[in-house]
Amino acid sequence: MATLLHIDSSVFPGKASSSRSVADVFRRAWEEQHPEGAVIYRDVAADPVPHITAAAHTAWYAAPSERTPEQSAAFAARVKLIEELEQADAVLIGAPMYNYSIPSTLKAWLDNVILLGRTSGESLSAQGTPVIVVASRGGSYAPGAPREGFEFVLNYLEVVLKGSLGLDVDFIVPELTMAPRVPAMSALVPLYEASRERALADAAAKAKELAERLAE
């Protein structure tokens, strides 16, 4: 039975969010391919995970019998998130760009699951797990775009997810999502619509491709 870990982080609900809309297409296509499968879902915008505290960090370096009650509780919450990642056959992450980077709630989730000596470092307990990231953004930060140098989502997540956790990362990037709502961007609406259609098609195709790969 295949398990998908689905993380959403957009502050906007449902179809008001481009990352949620595209991720939903992937998830529905995934579920069609895995009718008996399981989905672990976390909406870290609606239900944020705890930010890393000193207790959560230091607990890993103390023997279980020597941990304070605060350390034990904080670390147990962290381990639950780590186990969800380790148990997943695939991961789906909605990562909209906010002020040139990822939402702080998604960063908090990453800080919890990156644990040197277990999920990162010499021991990579989720190594090779495929992860699809829906990295939506209001403008364009593609090579050659005026704000190309302001892109701190794809490069950051590539380093963290692939470099630190050893995951197999692939991106879907819907761009210009602010065009329908910002008058100054109205001329870019056709480009936004084309980007959205590509992203939706990519989401469905990648879900099917991934299902076929995992079935081999």
Coordinates of N, CA and C in Angstrom, one line a residue:
M1 N 0.8 -1.2 0.0 CA 0.0 0.0 0.0 C 0.9 1.2 0.0
A2 N 0.7 2.1 -1.0 CA 1.6 3.3 -1.1 C 1.0 4.4 -0.3
T3 N 2.0 5.1 0.3 CA 1.6 6.2 1.2 C 2.2 7.5 0.7
L4 N 1.3 8.5 0.6 CA 1.7 9.9 0.1 C 1.6 10.8 1.3
L5 N 2.7 11.6 1.5 CA 2.7 12.6 2.5 C 2.5 13.9 1.8
H6 N 1.4 14.6 2.1 CA 1.0 15.8 1.5 C 1.1 17.0 2.4
I7 N 1.9 18.0 2.1 CA 2.1 19.2 3.0 C 1.6 20.4 2.2
D8 N 0.7 21.1 2.7 CA 0.2 22.4 2.2 C 0.7 23.5 3.1
S9 N 1.1 24.7 2.5 CA 1.5 25.8 3.3 C 1.0 27.2 2.9
S10 N 0.1 27.2 1.9 CA -0.5 28.5 1.5 C -1.5 29.0 2.5
V11 N -1.4 30.3 2.7 CA -2.4 30.9 3.6 C -3.8 31.1 3.0
F12 N -3.9 30.9 1.7 CA -5.2 31.0 1.0 C -5.8 29.6 0.9
P13 N -7.1 29.5 1.1 CA -7.8 28.2 1.0 C -8.2 27.8 -0.4
G14 N -8.3 26.5 -0.6 CA -8.9 25.9 -1.8 C -8.4 26.5 -3.1
K15 N -9.4 26.9 -4.0 CA -9.0 27.3 -5.3 C -8.4 28.7 -5.3
A16 N -8.5 29.4 -4.2 CA -7.9 30.8 -4.1 C -6.4 30.6 -4.1
S17 N -5.8 29.5 -3.9 CA -4.4 29.2 -3.8 C -4.0 28.4 -5.0
S18 N -3.0 29.0 -5.7 CA -2.5 28.2 -6.9 C -1.7 27.0 -6.5
S19 N -0.9 27.0 -5.4 CA -0.2 25.8 -5.0 C -1.1 24.7 -4.5
R20 N -2.2 25.1 -3.8 CA -3.2 24.1 -3.4 C -3.9 23.5 -4.6
S21 N -4.3 24.3 -5.5 CA -5.0 23.9 -6.7 C -4.2 22.9 -7.5
V22 N -3.0 23.2 -7.7 CA -2.1 22.3 -8.5 C -1.8 21.0 -7.7
A23 N -1.5 21.2 -6.4 CA -1.2 20.0 -5.6 C -2.4 19.1 -5.5
D24 N -3.6 19.7 -5.5 CA -4.9 18.9 -5.5 C -5.0 18.0 -6.7
V25 N -4.6 18.5 -7.9 CA -4.7 17.7 -9.1 C -3.7 16.6 -9.0
F26 N -2.5 16.8 -8.5 CA -1.5 15.7 -8.3 C -2.1 14.7 -7.3
R27 N -2.7 15.2 -6.2 CA -3.1 14.2 -5.2 C -4.3 13.4 -5.8
R28 N -5.2 14.0 -6.5 CA -6.4 13.2 -7.0 C -5.9 12.2 -8.0
A29 N -4.9 12.6 -8.9 CA -4.4 11.6 -9.8 C -3.6 10.5 -9.1
W30 N -2.9 10.9 -8.1 CA -2.2 9.8 -7.2 C -3.2 8.9 -6.6
E31 N -4.3 9.4 -6.1 CA -5.3 8.5 -5.4 C -6.0 7.6 -6.5
E32 N -6.1 8.1 -7.7 CA -6.7 7.2 -8.7 C -5.8 6.0 -9.0
Q33 N -4.5 6.3 -9.0 CA -3.5 5.3 -9.2 C -3.3 4.3 -8.0
H34 N -3.6 4.8 -6.8 CA -3.5 4.1 -5.6 C -4.8 4.1 -4.8
P35 N -5.8 3.5 -5.3 CA -7.1 3.5 -4.6 C -7.1 2.9 -3.2
E36 N -6.1 2.0 -3.0 CA -6.0 1.4 -1.7 C -4.9 2.0 -0.8
G37 N -4.3 3.1 -1.3 CA -3.2 3.8 -0.6 C -3.7 4.7 0.5
A38 N -2.7 5.3 1.1 CA -3.0 6.2 2.3 C -2.4 7.5 2.0
V39 N -3.0 8.6 2.5 CA -2.5 9.9 2.4 C -2.4 10.5 3.8
I40 N -1.2 10.9 4.1 CA -0.9 11.7 5.4 C -1.0 13.2 5.0
Y41 N -1.9 13.9 5.5 CA -2.1 15.3 5.1 C -1.8 16.2 6.3
R42 N -1.0 17.2 6.0 CA -0.7 18.3 6.9 C -0.8 19.7 6.3
D43 N -1.7 20.5 6.8 CA -1.9 21.8 6.4 C -1.2 22.7 7.4
V44 N 0.1 23.0 7.2 CA 0.8 23.7 8.2 C 0.5 25.2 8.3
A45 N -0.4 25.7 7.3 CA -0.9 27.1 7.5 C -2.1 27.1 8.5
A46 N -3.0 26.1 8.3 CA -4.1 26.1 9.2 C -3.8 25.5 10.6
D47 N -2.8 24.5 10.6 CA -2.5 23.9 11.8 C -0.9 23.8 11.9
P48 N -0.3 24.9 12.3 CA 1.2 25.0 12.2 C 1.9 24.0 13.2
V49 N 3.0 23.5 12.7 CA 3.8 22.6 13.6 C 4.6 23.5 14.5
P50 N 5.1 23.1 15.6 CA 5.9 23.9 16.5 C 7.2 24.3 15.9
H51 N 7.6 25.6 16.1 CA 8.9 25.9 15.7 C 9.9 25.2 16.6
I52 N 11.1 25.0 16.2 CA 12.2 24.4 16.9 C 12.5 25.2 18.2
T53 N 12.5 24.5 19.3 CA 12.9 25.2 20.6 C 14.2 24.6 21.1
A54 N 14.8 25.2 22.1 CA 16.0 24.6 22.7 C 15.7 23.2 23.2
A55 N 14.5 23.0 23.7 CA 14.2 21.6 24.3 C 14.1 20.6 23.2
A56 N 13.5 21.0 22.0 CA 13.4 20.1 20.9 C 14.7 19.8 20.3
H57 N 15.6 20.7 20.3 CA 16.9 20.6 19.7 C 17.8 19.7 20.6
T58 N 17.9 20.1 21.8 CA 18.9 19.4 22.7 C 18.5 18.0 23.1
A59 N 17.2 17.7 23.0 CA 16.7 16.4 23.4 C 17.4 15.3 22.7
W60 N 17.7 15.5 21.4 CA 18.4 14.5 20.6 C 19.8 14.1 21.1
Y61 N 20.4 15.1 21.8 CA 21.8 14.8 22.2 C 21.8 14.4 23.7
A62 N 20.7 14.1 24.3 CA 20.6 13.6 25.7 C 20.0 12.2 25.6
A63 N 20.5 11.3 26.5 CA 19.9 10.0 26.6 C 18.4 10.1 27.0
P64 N 17.5 9.3 26.5 CA 16.1 9.4 26.9 C 15.9 9.4 28.4
S65 N 16.6 8.7 29.1 CA 16.4 8.7 30.6 C 16.8 10.0 31.2
E66 N 17.6 10.8 30.5 CA 18.1 12.1 31.1 C 17.4 13.3 30.6
R67 N 16.4 13.1 29.7 CA 15.7 14.2 29.2 C 14.7 14.8 30.2
T68 N 14.5 16.1 30.2 CA 13.5 16.7 31.0 C 12.1 16.4 30.4
P69 N 11.1 16.6 31.2 CA 9.7 16.4 30.6 C 9.5 17.3 29.4
E70 N 10.0 18.5 29.5 CA 9.9 19.4 28.3 C 10.6 18.9 27.1
Q71 N 11.8 18.4 27.3 CA 12.5 17.8 26.2 C 11.8 16.6 25.6
S72 N 11.3 15.8 26.4 CA 10.7 14.6 26.0 C 9.4 14.9 25.2
A73 N 8.6 15.8 25.6 CA 7.4 16.2 24.9 C 7.7 16.9 23.6
A74 N 8.7 17.8 23.6 CA 9.1 18.5 22.4 C 9.7 17.5 21.3
F75 N 10.5 16.6 21.8 CA 11.1 15.7 20.9 C 10.1 14.6 20.3
A76 N 9.1 14.3 21.1 CA 8.1 13.3 20.7 C 7.3 13.9 19.5
A77 N 7.0 15.2 19.6 CA 6.3 15.9 18.5 C 7.1 15.9 17.3
R78 N 8.4 16.1 17.4 CA 9.3 16.2 16.3 C 9.5 14.8 15.7
V79 N 9.6 13.8 16.5 CA 9.7 12.4 15.9 C 8.5 12.0 15.1
K80 N 7.3 12.4 15.6 CA 6.1 12.1 14.8 C 6.2 12.6 13.4
L81 N 6.6 13.8 13.2 CA 6.8 14.4 11.9 C 7.8 13.7 11.1
I82 N 8.9 13.3 11.7 CA 10.0 12.6 11.1 C 9.5 11.2 10.6
E83 N 8.8 10.5 11.4 CA 8.2 9.2 11.1 C 7.3 9.3 9.9
E84 N 6.5 10.4 9.8 CA 5.6 10.5 8.7 C 6.4 10.6 7.4
L85 N 7.5 11.3 7.4 CA 8.4 11.4 6.3 C 9.0 10.1 5.9
E86 N 9.5 9.4 6.9 CA 10.2 8.1 6.7 C 9.2 7.1 6.2
Q87 N 8.0 7.1 6.5 CA 7.0 6.1 6.1 C 6.4 6.4 4.7
A88 N 6.6 7.6 4.2 CA 6.0 8.0 2.9 C 6.8 7.3 1.8
D89 N 6.0 6.9 0.8 CA 6.6 6.4 -0.5 C 6.8 7.6 -1.4
A90 N 6.1 8.7 -1.2 CA 6.3 9.9 -2.0 C 5.8 11.1 -1.2
V91 N 6.3 12.3 -1.5 CA 6.0 13.5 -0.8 C 5.5 14.5 -1.7
L92 N 4.5 15.3 -1.4 CA 3.9 16.4 -2.2 C 3.9 17.6 -1.3
I93 N 4.6 18.7 -1.8 CA 4.7 19.9 -1.0 C 4.2 21.1 -1.8
G94 N 3.2 21.8 -1.2 CA 2.8 23.1 -1.8 C 3.7 24.2 -1.1
A95 N 4.5 24.9 -2.0 CA 5.4 25.9 -1.4 C 5.3 27.2 -2.2
P96 N 4.3 28.0 -1.9 CA 4.2 29.3 -2.5 C 5.3 30.2 -2.1
M97 N 5.7 31.1 -3.0 CA 6.7 32.1 -2.7 C 6.1 33.3 -1.9
Y98 N 6.6 33.6 -0.7 CA 6.2 34.8 0.0 C 7.4 35.6 0.3
N99 N 7.4 36.8 -0.2 CA 8.5 37.7 0.0 C 9.9 37.0 -0.4
Y100 N 9.8 36.4 -1.6 CA 11.0 35.8 -2.2 C 11.4 34.4 -1.6
S101 N 10.7 33.9 -0.6 CA 11.1 32.7 0.0 C 9.9 31.8 0.4
I102 N 10.1 30.8 1.1 CA 9.0 29.9 1.5 C 8.3 30.4 2.7
P103 N 7.0 30.0 2.9 CA 6.3 30.4 4.2 C 7.0 29.9 5.4
S104 N 7.0 30.7 6.5 CA 7.7 30.3 7.7 C 7.1 29.0 8.3
T105 N 5.8 28.7 8.0 CA 5.3 27.5 8.5 C 5.9 26.3 7.9
L106 N 6.2 26.4 6.6 CA 6.9 25.3 5.9 C 8.3 25.2 6.4
K107 N 9.0 26.3 6.7 CA 10.3 26.3 7.2 C 10.3 25.6 8.6
A108 N 9.3 25.8 9.4 CA 9.2 25.1 10.7 C 9.1 23.6 10.5
W109 N 8.3 23.2 9.5 CA 8.2 21.7 9.3 C 9.6 21.2 8.9
L110 N 10.3 21.9 8.0 CA 11.6 21.4 7.6 C 12.6 21.3 8.8
D111 N 12.5 22.4 9.6 CA 13.4 22.4 10.8 C 13.2 21.2 11.7
N112 N 11.9 20.8 11.8 CA 11.6 19.6 12.6 C 12.1 18.3 12.0
V113 N 11.9 18.1 10.7 CA 12.3 16.8 10.1 C 13.7 16.7 9.8
I114 N 14.5 17.8 9.7 CA 15.9 17.7 9.5 C 16.6 17.4 10.8
L115 N 17.1 16.2 10.9 CA 17.7 15.7 12.2 C 19.0 15.1 11.9
L116 N 20.1 15.7 12.2 CA 21.4 15.2 11.9 C 21.6 13.9 12.7
G117 N 22.0 12.9 11.9 CA 22.2 11.6 12.5 C 21.0 10.6 12.3
R118 N 20.0 11.2 11.7 CA 18.8 10.3 11.4 C 18.3 10.6 10.0
T119 N 17.8 11.8 9.7 CA 17.3 12.1 8.4 C 18.4 12.8 7.5
S120 N 19.4 13.4 8.2 CA 20.4 14.1 7.5 C 21.8 13.7 8.0
G121 N 22.9 14.1 7.3 CA 24.2 13.7 7.7 C 24.6 12.4 7.1
E122 N 25.3 11.6 7.8 CA 25.7 10.3 7.2 C 24.6 9.3 7.1
S123 N 23.6 9.5 8.0 CA 22.4 8.6 7.9 C 21.2 9.4 7.3
L124 N 20.7 8.8 6.2 CA 19.6 9.5 5.5 C 18.4 8.6 5.5
S125 N 17.6 8.6 6.5 CA 16.5 7.6 6.7 C 15.4 7.7 5.7
A126 N 15.3 8.8 4.9 CA 14.3 8.9 3.9 C 14.9 9.1 2.5
Q127 N 16.2 8.7 2.4 CA 16.9 8.9 1.2 C 16.2 8.3 0.0
G128 N 16.2 9.0 -1.1 CA 15.6 8.5 -2.4 C 14.1 8.7 -2.5
T129 N 13.5 9.1 -1.5 CA 12.0 9.2 -1.6 C 11.7 10.4 -2.5
P130 N 10.8 10.1 -3.5 CA 10.5 11.2 -4.5 C 9.6 12.3 -3.8
V131 N 9.9 13.5 -4.2 CA 9.1 14.6 -3.7 C 8.8 15.6 -4.8
I132 N 7.6 15.9 -4.9 CA 7.1 16.9 -5.9 C 6.8 18.2 -5.1
V133 N 7.4 19.3 -5.6 CA 7.2 20.6 -4.9 C 6.4 21.5 -5.9
V134 N 5.3 22.0 -5.5 CA 4.5 22.9 -6.3 C 4.9 24.3 -5.8
A135 N 5.8 24.9 -6.5 CA 6.4 26.2 -6.1 C 5.8 27.4 -6.9
S136 N 4.6 27.8 -6.5 CA 3.9 28.9 -7.1 C 4.5 30.2 -6.7
R137 N 4.4 31.2 -7.6 CA 4.9 32.6 -7.3 C 4.1 33.6 -8.1
G138 N 3.9 34.8 -7.5 CA 3.1 35.8 -8.1 C 3.7 36.4 -9.3
G139 N 5.0 36.5 -9.5 CA 5.6 37.0 -10.7 C 6.4 35.9 -11.4
S140 N 7.4 36.3 -12.1 CA 8.3 35.4 -12.8 C 9.7 35.6 -12.3
Y141 N 10.3 34.5 -12.0 CA 11.7 34.5 -11.6 C 12.6 33.5 -12.4
A142 N 12.1 33.3 -13.6 CA 12.8 32.4 -14.5 C 14.0 33.0 -15.0
P143 N 15.0 32.2 -15.5 CA 16.2 32.7 -16.1 C 15.9 33.8 -17.1
G144 N 16.5 34.9 -17.0 CA 16.3 36.0 -17.9 C 15.2 37.0 -17.5
A145 N 14.4 36.6 -16.5 CA 13.4 37.6 -16.0 C 14.1 38.7 -15.2
P146 N 13.5 39.9 -15.1 CA 14.1 41.0 -14.3 C 14.4 40.6 -12.9
R147 N 13.6 39.8 -12.3 CA 13.9 39.4 -10.9 C 14.4 38.0 -10.7
E148 N 15.1 37.5 -11.7 CA 15.7 36.2 -11.6 C 16.5 36.0 -10.3
G149 N 17.3 37.1 -9.9 CA 18.1 37.0 -8.8 C 17.4 37.0 -7.4
F150 N 16.1 37.2 -7.4 CA 15.3 37.3 -6.2 C 14.7 35.9 -5.9
E151 N 15.1 34.9 -6.6 CA 14.5 33.5 -6.4 C 15.2 32.8 -5.3
F152 N 14.5 32.6 -4.2 CA 15.1 31.9 -3.0 C 14.2 30.7 -2.6
V153 N 13.4 30.2 -3.5 CA 12.5 29.0 -3.2 C 13.1 27.8 -3.8
L154 N 13.3 27.7 -5.1 CA 13.8 26.5 -5.8 C 15.2 26.2 -5.3
N155 N 16.1 27.2 -5.3 CA 17.4 26.9 -4.9 C 17.5 26.4 -3.4
Y156 N 16.8 27.1 -2.6 CA 16.8 26.7 -1.2 C 16.2 25.3 -1.0
L157 N 15.1 25.0 -1.6 CA 14.5 23.7 -1.4 C 15.3 22.6 -2.1
E158 N 16.0 22.9 -3.1 CA 16.9 21.9 -3.8 C 18.0 21.5 -2.8
V159 N 18.6 22.5 -2.1 CA 19.6 22.2 -1.2 C 19.1 21.5 0.0
V160 N 18.0 21.9 0.6 CA 17.5 21.3 1.8 C 16.9 19.9 1.6
L161 N 16.0 19.8 0.6 CA 15.4 18.5 0.3 C 16.3 17.4 -0.3
K162 N 17.1 17.9 -1.2 CA 18.0 16.9 -1.9 C 19.4 16.9 -1.1
G163 N 19.9 18.0 -0.8 CA 21.3 18.0 -0.2 C 21.3 17.5 1.2
S164 N 20.3 18.0 2.0 CA 20.3 17.6 3.4 C 19.5 16.3 3.7
L165 N 18.4 16.1 3.0 CA 17.6 14.9 3.3 C 17.8 13.8 2.3
G166 N 18.4 14.1 1.2 CA 18.7 13.0 0.2 C 17.4 12.6 -0.6
L167 N 16.4 13.5 -0.7 CA 15.2 13.2 -1.4 C 15.4 13.4 -2.9
D168 N 14.6 12.8 -3.7 CA 14.6 12.9 -5.2 C 13.6 14.0 -5.5
V169 N 14.1 15.2 -5.8 CA 13.2 16.4 -5.9 C 12.8 16.7 -7.4
D170 N 11.6 17.1 -7.6 CA 11.1 17.6 -8.8 C 10.1 18.7 -8.5
F171 N 10.2 19.7 -9.4 CA 9.4 20.9 -9.2 C 8.3 21.2 -10.3
I172 N 7.2 21.7 -9.9 CA 6.2 22.2 -10.7 C 6.0 23.7 -10.4
V173 N 6.1 24.6 -11.4 CA 6.3 26.0 -11.0 C 5.2 26.9 -11.8
P174 N 4.0 27.1 -11.2 CA 3.0 28.0 -11.7 C 3.5 29.4 -11.4
E175 N 3.6 30.3 -12.5 CA 4.1 31.6 -12.3 C 3.0 32.7 -12.6
L176 N 3.4 33.9 -12.2 CA 2.5 35.1 -12.6 C 1.1 35.0 -12.0
T177 N 1.0 34.3 -10.8 CA -0.3 34.1 -10.2 C -1.0 35.4 -9.8
M178 N -0.3 36.5 -9.6 CA -0.9 37.7 -9.2 C -1.4 38.5 -10.4
A179 N -1.2 38.1 -11.6 CA -1.6 38.8 -12.8 C -3.1 39.1 -12.9
P180 N -4.0 38.1 -12.6 CA -5.4 38.4 -12.6 C -5.9 39.4 -11.6
R181 N -5.1 39.6 -10.6 CA -5.5 40.5 -9.5 C -4.8 41.9 -9.4
V182 N -3.8 42.0 -10.2 CA -3.0 43.3 -10.1 C -3.2 44.0 -11.5
P183 N -3.8 45.1 -11.5 CA -4.0 45.8 -12.8 C -2.8 46.0 -13.6
A184 N -1.7 46.4 -13.0 CA -0.4 46.6 -13.7 C 0.1 45.4 -14.4
M185 N -0.4 44.2 -14.0 CA 0.1 43.0 -14.6 C -0.9 42.4 -15.6
S186 N -2.0 43.1 -15.9 CA -3.0 42.6 -16.8 C -2.6 42.1 -18.1
A187 N -1.5 42.7 -18.7 CA -1.0 42.2 -19.9 C -0.4 40.8 -19.8
L188 N -0.1 40.4 -18.6 CA 0.6 39.1 -18.4 C -0.4 38.0 -18.1
V189 N -1.7 38.3 -18.1 CA -2.7 37.3 -17.8 C -2.6 36.1 -18.8
P190 N -2.5 36.3 -20.1 CA -2.3 35.1 -21.0 C -1.1 34.2 -20.6
L191 N 0.0 34.8 -20.2 CA 1.1 34.0 -19.8 C 0.8 33.3 -18.5
Y192 N 0.1 34.0 -17.6 CA -0.3 33.3 -16.3 C -1.2 32.1 -16.7
E193 N -2.1 32.3 -17.5 CA -3.1 31.2 -17.8 C -2.3 30.0 -18.5
A194 N -1.4 30.3 -19.4 CA -0.6 29.2 -20.0 C 0.3 28.5 -18.9
S195 N 0.9 29.3 -18.0 CA 1.7 28.7 -16.9 C 0.8 27.8 -16.1
R196 N -0.4 28.2 -15.7 CA -1.3 27.5 -14.9 C -1.7 26.2 -15.6
E197 N -2.0 26.2 -16.9 CA -2.4 25.0 -17.6 C -1.3 24.0 -17.7
R198 N -0.1 24.5 -17.9 CA 1.1 23.6 -17.9 C 1.3 23.0 -16.5
A199 N 1.1 23.7 -15.5 CA 1.3 23.2 -14.1 C 0.3 22.1 -13.8
L200 N -1.0 22.4 -14.2 CA -2.0 21.4 -13.9 C -1.8 20.1 -14.7
A201 N -1.4 20.3 -16.0 CA -1.1 19.1 -16.8 C 0.1 18.3 -16.2
D202 N 1.1 19.1 -15.8 CA 2.3 18.5 -15.2 C 2.0 17.7 -13.9
A203 N 1.1 18.3 -13.1 CA 0.7 17.6 -11.9 C 0.1 16.3 -12.1
A204 N -0.8 16.2 -13.1 CA -1.5 14.9 -13.4 C -0.5 13.9 -14.0
A205 N 0.4 14.4 -14.9 CA 1.3 13.6 -15.6 C 2.4 13.0 -14.6
K206 N 2.9 13.9 -13.7 CA 3.9 13.4 -12.8 C 3.3 12.4 -11.8
A207 N 2.1 12.6 -11.4 CA 1.5 11.7 -10.4 C 1.4 10.3 -11.1
K208 N 1.0 10.2 -12.3 CA 0.9 9.0 -13.0 C 2.3 8.3 -13.3
E209 N 3.2 9.2 -13.7 CA 4.6 8.7 -13.9 C 5.2 8.1 -12.6
L210 N 5.0 8.8 -11.5 CA 5.5 8.4 -10.2 C 4.9 7.1 -9.8
A211 N 3.6 7.0 -10.0 CA 2.9 5.7 -9.6 C 3.4 4.6 -10.4
E212 N 3.7 4.8 -11.7 CA 4.2 3.7 -12.5 C 5.6 3.3 -12.1
R213 N 6.4 4.3 -11.7 CA 7.8 4.1 -11.3 C 7.8 3.3 -10.0
L214 N 7.0 3.6 -9.0 CA 6.9 3.0 -7.7 C 6.4 1.5 -7.9
A215 N 5.6 1.3 -8.9 CA 5.0 0.0 -9.1 C 6.0 -1.0 -9.8
E216 N 7.1 -0.5 -10.3 CA 8.1 -1.4 -11.0 C 8.8 -2.3 -10.0

